Amino acid sequence: MVAPNGARRTKADHPALPMTIDEIAQTALACHRAGAGAIHAHVRGADGGHILDAGLYAALLERLAEKVPDMAVQISTEAVGLYSAPEQMQLVRTLRPKAISAALRELCPTQADEAVAAVFYAWCEREGIDVQHILYDAADVGRLGELMARGVVPAGAPSVIYVLGRYSVNQESTPDDLASFLAAAEDLFEAPDWMVCAFGRGETTCLEAALRAGGKVRVGFENSLWNANGGTAASNEGRVAEIHRIAANLGRMGGTV
């Protein structure tokens, strides 16, 4: 999976970072050709800022279906401090996408939010919307397991993404960050569908560690602008190609990238 832009970076951070619908679609095509089977999509408003807008997402989904019909699309519901959980949920109910990523600590931050969150998660399951739970630390993993045990989150093998380095010094991840997630999940989940993304210059080594451990990976300018050698990457598709080569060398192909 490629995450080409995220919510925060702009062309001031990298000139090849896609921001418009046309740019995102073109990047998706290039990344698909480089080996990415899916895209994690954010849209931007007229000012270039993060926005949760069903109309813009619908336009992007239509363009991606035309440009790369064989590429899976997951939309972001990230709040970035701008949106409430009800607004995030309403986006999904209006758009009805095939797949979303959603931070557990945003949609269900406290026990008081559990009833509303349970209705939303159950609705997504009925509608066939794949929910990938964004987990930032081992405590998030434990909380997801507890919510599943109590029926707030539907039972079964969860789809999760472990975010490495988000709260590390200078947002720099290391492969050692993965161990606490895997240890926390070992006793809670049966065959979880797990993925890793990693911030900073350690992205490549972290994703290689995830591939070696049996996970899937997400790569792209949302989390890191750097190649394994520490140099600035030329493009998202270049990053995809590098991780694709690593996956191939490890014999980890078929939906891992």
CSV table of C-alpha atoms in Angstrom, one decimal:
chain,number,residue,atom,x,y,z
A,1,MET,CA,0.0,0.0,0.0
A,2,VAL,CA,1.2,3.5,-0.8
A,3,ALA,CA,0.4,6.6,1.3
A,4,PRO,CA,1.5,9.3,-1.1
A,5,ASN,CA,0.5,12.5,0.7
A,6,GLY,CA,-1.1,12.3,4.1
A,7,ALA,CA,-2.7,15.2,5.9
A,8,ARG,CA,0.2,17.6,6.7
A,9,ARG,CA,3.0,17.7,4.2
A,10,THR,CA,2.8,20.0,1.1
A,11,LYS,CA,4.9,20.7,-1.9
A,12,ALA,CA,7.1,22.8,0.3
A,13,ASP,CA,8.2,19.6,1.9
A,14,HIS,CA,8.6,17.8,-1.5
A,15,PRO,CA,7.7,19.1,-5.0
A,16,ALA,CA,6.5,15.6,-6.1
A,17,LEU,CA,4.0,15.3,-3.2
A,18,PRO,CA,0.5,14.9,-4.9
A,19,MET,CA,-2.2,17.3,-3.6
A,20,THR,CA,-4.8,17.6,-6.3
A,21,ILE,CA,-7.1,14.8,-7.5
A,22,ASP,CA,-5.3,14.6,-10.8
A,23,GLU,CA,-1.9,14.5,-9.1
A,24,ILE,CA,-3.1,11.8,-6.7
A,25,ALA,CA,-4.5,9.7,-9.5
A,26,GLN,CA,-1.3,10.0,-11.6
A,27,THR,CA,0.8,9.1,-8.6
A,28,ALA,CA,-1.4,6.1,-7.9
A,29,LEU,CA,-0.9,4.9,-11.4
A,30,ALA,CA,2.9,5.2,-11.2
A,31,CYS,CA,2.9,3.5,-7.8
A,32,HIS,CA,0.7,0.7,-9.0
A,33,ARG,CA,3.1,0.1,-11.9
A,34,ALA,CA,5.9,0.1,-9.3
A,35,GLY,CA,4.3,-2.7,-7.3
A,36,ALA,CA,1.7,-1.1,-4.9
A,37,GLY,CA,-1.5,-3.0,-4.7
A,38,ALA,CA,-3.4,-0.3,-2.8
A,39,ILE,CA,-3.5,3.4,-2.0
A,40,HIS,CA,-4.2,5.1,1.3
A,41,ALA,CA,-5.9,8.3,0.1
A,42,HIS,CA,-6.2,11.8,1.6
A,43,VAL,CA,-7.8,14.7,-0.2
A,44,ARG,CA,-7.0,18.4,0.2
A,45,GLY,CA,-9.2,21.5,0.2
A,46,ALA,CA,-8.8,24.5,-2.0
A,47,ASP,CA,-6.2,25.9,0.3
A,48,GLY,CA,-4.2,22.7,0.2
A,49,GLY,CA,-5.1,21.8,3.8
A,50,HIS,CA,-6.5,18.5,5.1
A,51,ILE,CA,-10.2,18.1,4.6
A,52,LEU,CA,-12.8,15.3,5.2
A,53,ASP,CA,-15.1,16.1,2.3
A,54,ALA,CA,-17.4,13.4,0.8
A,55,GLY,CA,-17.7,15.2,-2.5
A,56,LEU,CA,-13.9,15.4,-3.0
A,57,TYR,CA,-13.4,11.9,-2.0
A,58,ALA,CA,-16.1,10.7,-4.4
A,59,ALA,CA,-14.4,12.6,-7.2
A,60,LEU,CA,-11.1,11.0,-6.3
A,61,LEU,CA,-12.6,7.5,-6.1
A,62,GLU,CA,-14.1,8.0,-9.5
A,63,ARG,CA,-10.8,9.2,-11.0
A,64,LEU,CA,-8.9,6.3,-9.5
A,65,ALA,CA,-11.4,3.8,-10.8
A,66,GLU,CA,-10.8,5.2,-14.3
A,67,LYS,CA,-7.0,5.5,-14.0
A,68,VAL,CA,-6.1,2.4,-11.9
A,69,PRO,CA,-9.2,0.1,-11.8
A,70,ASP,CA,-7.2,-2.8,-10.3
A,71,MET,CA,-5.8,-0.8,-7.4
A,72,ALA,CA,-7.6,-1.1,-4.1
A,73,VAL,CA,-8.4,2.3,-2.4
A,74,GLN,CA,-8.6,3.0,1.3
A,75,ILE,CA,-9.7,6.5,2.4
A,76,SER,CA,-8.4,8.3,5.5
A,77,THR,CA,-10.7,9.5,8.2
A,78,GLU,CA,-7.9,11.2,10.1
A,79,ALA,CA,-9.1,14.1,12.3
A,80,VAL,CA,-5.8,16.1,12.5
A,81,GLY,CA,-7.4,18.0,15.3
A,82,LEU,CA,-10.0,19.5,13.0
A,83,TYR,CA,-12.9,17.0,13.1
A,84,SER,CA,-14.9,15.2,15.7
A,85,ALA,CA,-15.7,11.5,15.8
A,86,PRO,CA,-19.3,12.1,14.7
A,87,GLU,CA,-18.0,14.1,11.7
A,88,GLN,CA,-15.5,11.3,10.8
A,89,MET,CA,-18.3,8.7,11.0
A,90,GLN,CA,-20.7,10.8,8.9
A,91,LEU,CA,-18.1,11.1,6.2
A,92,VAL,CA,-18.0,7.3,5.9
A,93,ARG,CA,-21.8,7.0,6.1
A,94,THR,CA,-22.2,9.5,3.3
A,95,LEU,CA,-19.4,8.2,1.0
A,96,ARG,CA,-19.8,4.4,1.7
A,97,PRO,CA,-16.3,3.5,0.5
A,98,LYS,CA,-14.9,0.0,0.3
A,99,ALA,CA,-12.2,0.6,2.9
A,100,ILE,CA,-11.2,3.1,5.5
A,101,SER,CA,-8.5,3.6,8.1
A,102,ALA,CA,-9.6,4.9,11.5
A,103,ALA,CA,-7.7,5.7,14.6
A,104,LEU,CA,-9.2,3.8,17.6
A,105,ARG,CA,-8.2,6.7,19.9
A,106,GLU,CA,-10.1,9.2,17.6
A,107,LEU,CA,-13.4,7.2,17.1
A,108,CYS,CA,-13.6,5.8,20.6
A,109,PRO,CA,-11.4,7.9,22.8
A,110,THR,CA,-13.2,7.1,26.1
A,111,GLN,CA,-15.6,4.7,27.7
A,112,ALA,CA,-18.3,7.3,27.2
A,113,ASP,CA,-17.9,7.0,23.4
A,114,GLU,CA,-18.2,3.3,23.2
A,115,ALA,CA,-22.0,3.1,22.5
A,116,VAL,CA,-21.8,5.4,19.5
A,117,ALA,CA,-18.6,3.7,18.3
A,118,ALA,CA,-20.2,0.3,18.5
A,119,VAL,CA,-23.1,1.3,16.3
A,120,PHE,CA,-20.7,2.7,13.7
A,121,TYR,CA,-18.4,-0.3,13.7
A,122,ALA,CA,-21.4,-2.7,13.4
A,123,TRP,CA,-22.8,-0.6,10.5
A,124,CYS,CA,-19.4,-0.8,8.7
A,125,GLU,CA,-19.4,-4.5,9.1
A,126,ARG,CA,-23.0,-4.8,7.7
A,127,GLU,CA,-22.1,-2.5,4.8
A,128,GLY,CA,-19.0,-4.5,3.9
A,129,ILE,CA,-16.7,-1.6,4.7
A,130,ASP,CA,-13.2,-2.8,5.7
A,131,VAL,CA,-12.1,-0.9,8.8
A,132,GLN,CA,-8.3,-0.8,9.4
A,133,HIS,CA,-7.7,0.2,13.0
A,134,ILE,CA,-4.8,2.7,13.4
A,135,LEU,CA,-2.9,1.8,16.5
A,136,TYR,CA,-0.1,4.0,17.8
A,137,ASP,CA,1.3,1.9,20.7
A,138,ALA,CA,0.9,-1.3,22.6
A,139,ALA,CA,-1.7,0.3,24.8
A,140,ASP,CA,-3.9,0.9,21.7
A,141,VAL,CA,-3.4,-2.8,20.8
A,142,GLY,CA,-4.6,-3.9,24.2
A,143,ARG,CA,-7.6,-1.5,24.1
A,144,LEU,CA,-8.7,-2.9,20.8
A,145,GLY,CA,-8.6,-6.4,22.1
A,146,GLU,CA,-10.6,-5.3,25.2
A,147,LEU,CA,-13.2,-3.6,23.0
A,148,MET,CA,-13.5,-6.6,20.8
A,149,ALA,CA,-14.0,-8.9,23.8
A,150,ARG,CA,-16.9,-6.7,25.0
A,151,GLY,CA,-18.5,-6.4,21.5
A,152,VAL,CA,-17.8,-2.7,20.9
A,153,VAL,CA,-15.7,-3.7,17.9
A,154,PRO,CA,-16.9,-6.7,16.0
A,155,ALA,CA,-15.2,-10.0,16.8
A,156,GLY,CA,-12.9,-11.8,14.3
A,157,ALA,CA,-9.5,-11.2,12.9
A,158,PRO,CA,-9.1,-7.4,12.9
A,159,SER,CA,-7.4,-5.3,10.2
A,160,VAL,CA,-4.8,-3.2,12.0
A,161,ILE,CA,-1.9,-0.9,11.1
A,162,TYR,CA,0.9,-0.4,13.6
A,163,VAL,CA,2.3,3.2,13.4
A,164,LEU,CA,6.0,3.2,14.3
A,165,GLY,CA,7.7,6.4,15.4
A,166,ARG,CA,4.8,8.8,15.5
A,167,TYR,CA,5.6,9.8,19.1
A,168,SER,CA,9.3,9.1,19.0
A,169,VAL,CA,12.0,11.8,19.2
A,170,ASN,CA,11.9,13.8,15.9
A,171,GLN,CA,9.4,11.2,14.6
A,172,GLU,CA,12.2,8.7,13.8
A,173,SER,CA,11.2,5.0,13.9
A,174,THR,CA,13.4,2.0,14.4
A,175,PRO,CA,12.7,-1.7,13.8
A,176,ASP,CA,12.8,-2.2,17.6
A,177,ASP,CA,9.5,-0.3,17.8
A,178,LEU,CA,7.7,-3.2,16.2
A,179,ALA,CA,8.3,-5.6,19.0
A,180,SER,CA,5.9,-4.1,21.6
A,181,PHE,CA,3.1,-4.2,19.1
A,182,LEU,CA,3.6,-7.8,18.2
A,183,ALA,CA,4.0,-8.8,21.8
A,184,ALA,CA,0.7,-7.0,22.8
A,185,ALA,CA,-1.2,-8.6,19.9
A,186,GLU,CA,0.1,-12.1,20.4
A,187,ASP,CA,-2.4,-13.0,23.2
A,188,LEU,CA,-5.3,-10.9,21.9
A,189,PHE,CA,-5.9,-11.5,18.3
A,190,GLU,CA,-6.3,-14.6,16.2
A,191,ALA,CA,-4.5,-14.2,12.9
A,192,PRO,CA,-4.7,-10.4,12.7
A,193,ASP,CA,-4.4,-8.8,9.2
A,194,TRP,CA,-1.6,-6.5,10.2
A,195,MET,CA,0.3,-3.8,8.4
A,196,VAL,CA,3.1,-1.4,9.4
A,197,CYS,CA,3.9,2.2,8.5
A,198,ALA,CA,7.0,4.0,9.9
A,199,PHE,CA,8.0,7.6,10.2
A,200,GLY,CA,11.3,9.1,9.3
A,201,ARG,CA,14.6,7.9,7.8
A,202,GLY,CA,14.1,4.4,9.4
A,203,GLU,CA,11.1,3.7,7.3
A,204,THR,CA,12.8,1.1,5.0
A,205,THR,CA,14.5,-0.9,7.8
A,206,CYS,CA,11.2,-0.9,9.7
A,207,LEU,CA,9.2,-2.1,6.8
A,208,GLU,CA,11.7,-4.8,6.0
A,209,ALA,CA,11.4,-6.0,9.6
A,210,ALA,CA,7.7,-6.1,9.3
A,211,LEU,CA,7.9,-8.1,6.1
A,212,ARG,CA,10.3,-10.5,7.8
A,213,ALA,CA,7.8,-10.9,10.6
A,214,GLY,CA,5.0,-11.7,8.3
A,215,GLY,CA,3.2,-8.4,8.1
A,216,LYS,CA,2.1,-6.1,5.2
A,217,VAL,CA,3.6,-2.7,4.7
A,218,ARG,CA,2.6,0.8,3.8
A,219,VAL,CA,5.1,3.2,2.2
A,220,GLY,CA,5.1,6.7,1.0
A,221,PHE,CA,5.5,10.4,1.5
A,222,GLU,CA,2.9,10.6,4.2
A,223,ASN,CA,5.3,9.0,6.7
A,224,SER,CA,8.8,9.4,5.1
A,225,LEU,CA,10.6,11.3,2.3
A,226,TRP,CA,13.8,9.2,2.5
A,227,ASN,CA,15.3,6.2,0.8
A,228,ALA,CA,17.2,3.6,2.8
A,229,ASN,CA,20.5,5.3,2.1
A,230,GLY,CA,19.3,8.5,3.8
A,231,GLY,CA,18.9,10.5,0.6
A,232,THR,CA,15.7,12.2,-0.3
A,233,ALA,CA,13.5,10.1,-2.5
A,234,ALA,CA,12.6,11.4,-5.9
A,235,SER,CA,9.0,10.1,-5.9
A,236,ASN,CA,6.5,8.0,-4.2
A,237,GLU,CA,6.8,5.4,-6.9
A,238,GLY,CA,10.5,5.2,-6.2
A,239,ARG,CA,9.8,4.4,-2.6
A,240,VAL,CA,7.3,1.7,-3.6
A,241,ALA,CA,9.9,0.2,-6.0
A,242,GLU,CA,12.5,0.0,-3.3
A,243,ILE,CA,10.1,-1.8,-0.9
A,244,HIS,CA,8.8,-4.0,-3.6
A,245,ARG,CA,12.4,-5.2,-4.3
A,246,ILE,CA,12.9,-6.0,-0.7
A,247,ALA,CA,9.6,-7.9,-0.5
A,248,ALA,CA,10.6,-9.8,-3.7
A,249,ASN,CA,14.0,-10.7,-2.2
A,250,LEU,CA,12.3,-12.0,0.9
A,251,GLY,CA,9.7,-14.0,-1.1
A,252,ARG,CA,7.0,-11.8,0.3
A,253,MET,CA,4.8,-10.9,-2.7
A,254,GLY,CA,1.1,-11.0,-3.3
A,255,GLY,CA,-0.6,-8.2,-1.4
A,256,THR,CA,2.1,-7.3,1.0
A,257,VAL,CA,2.9,-3.9,-0.5
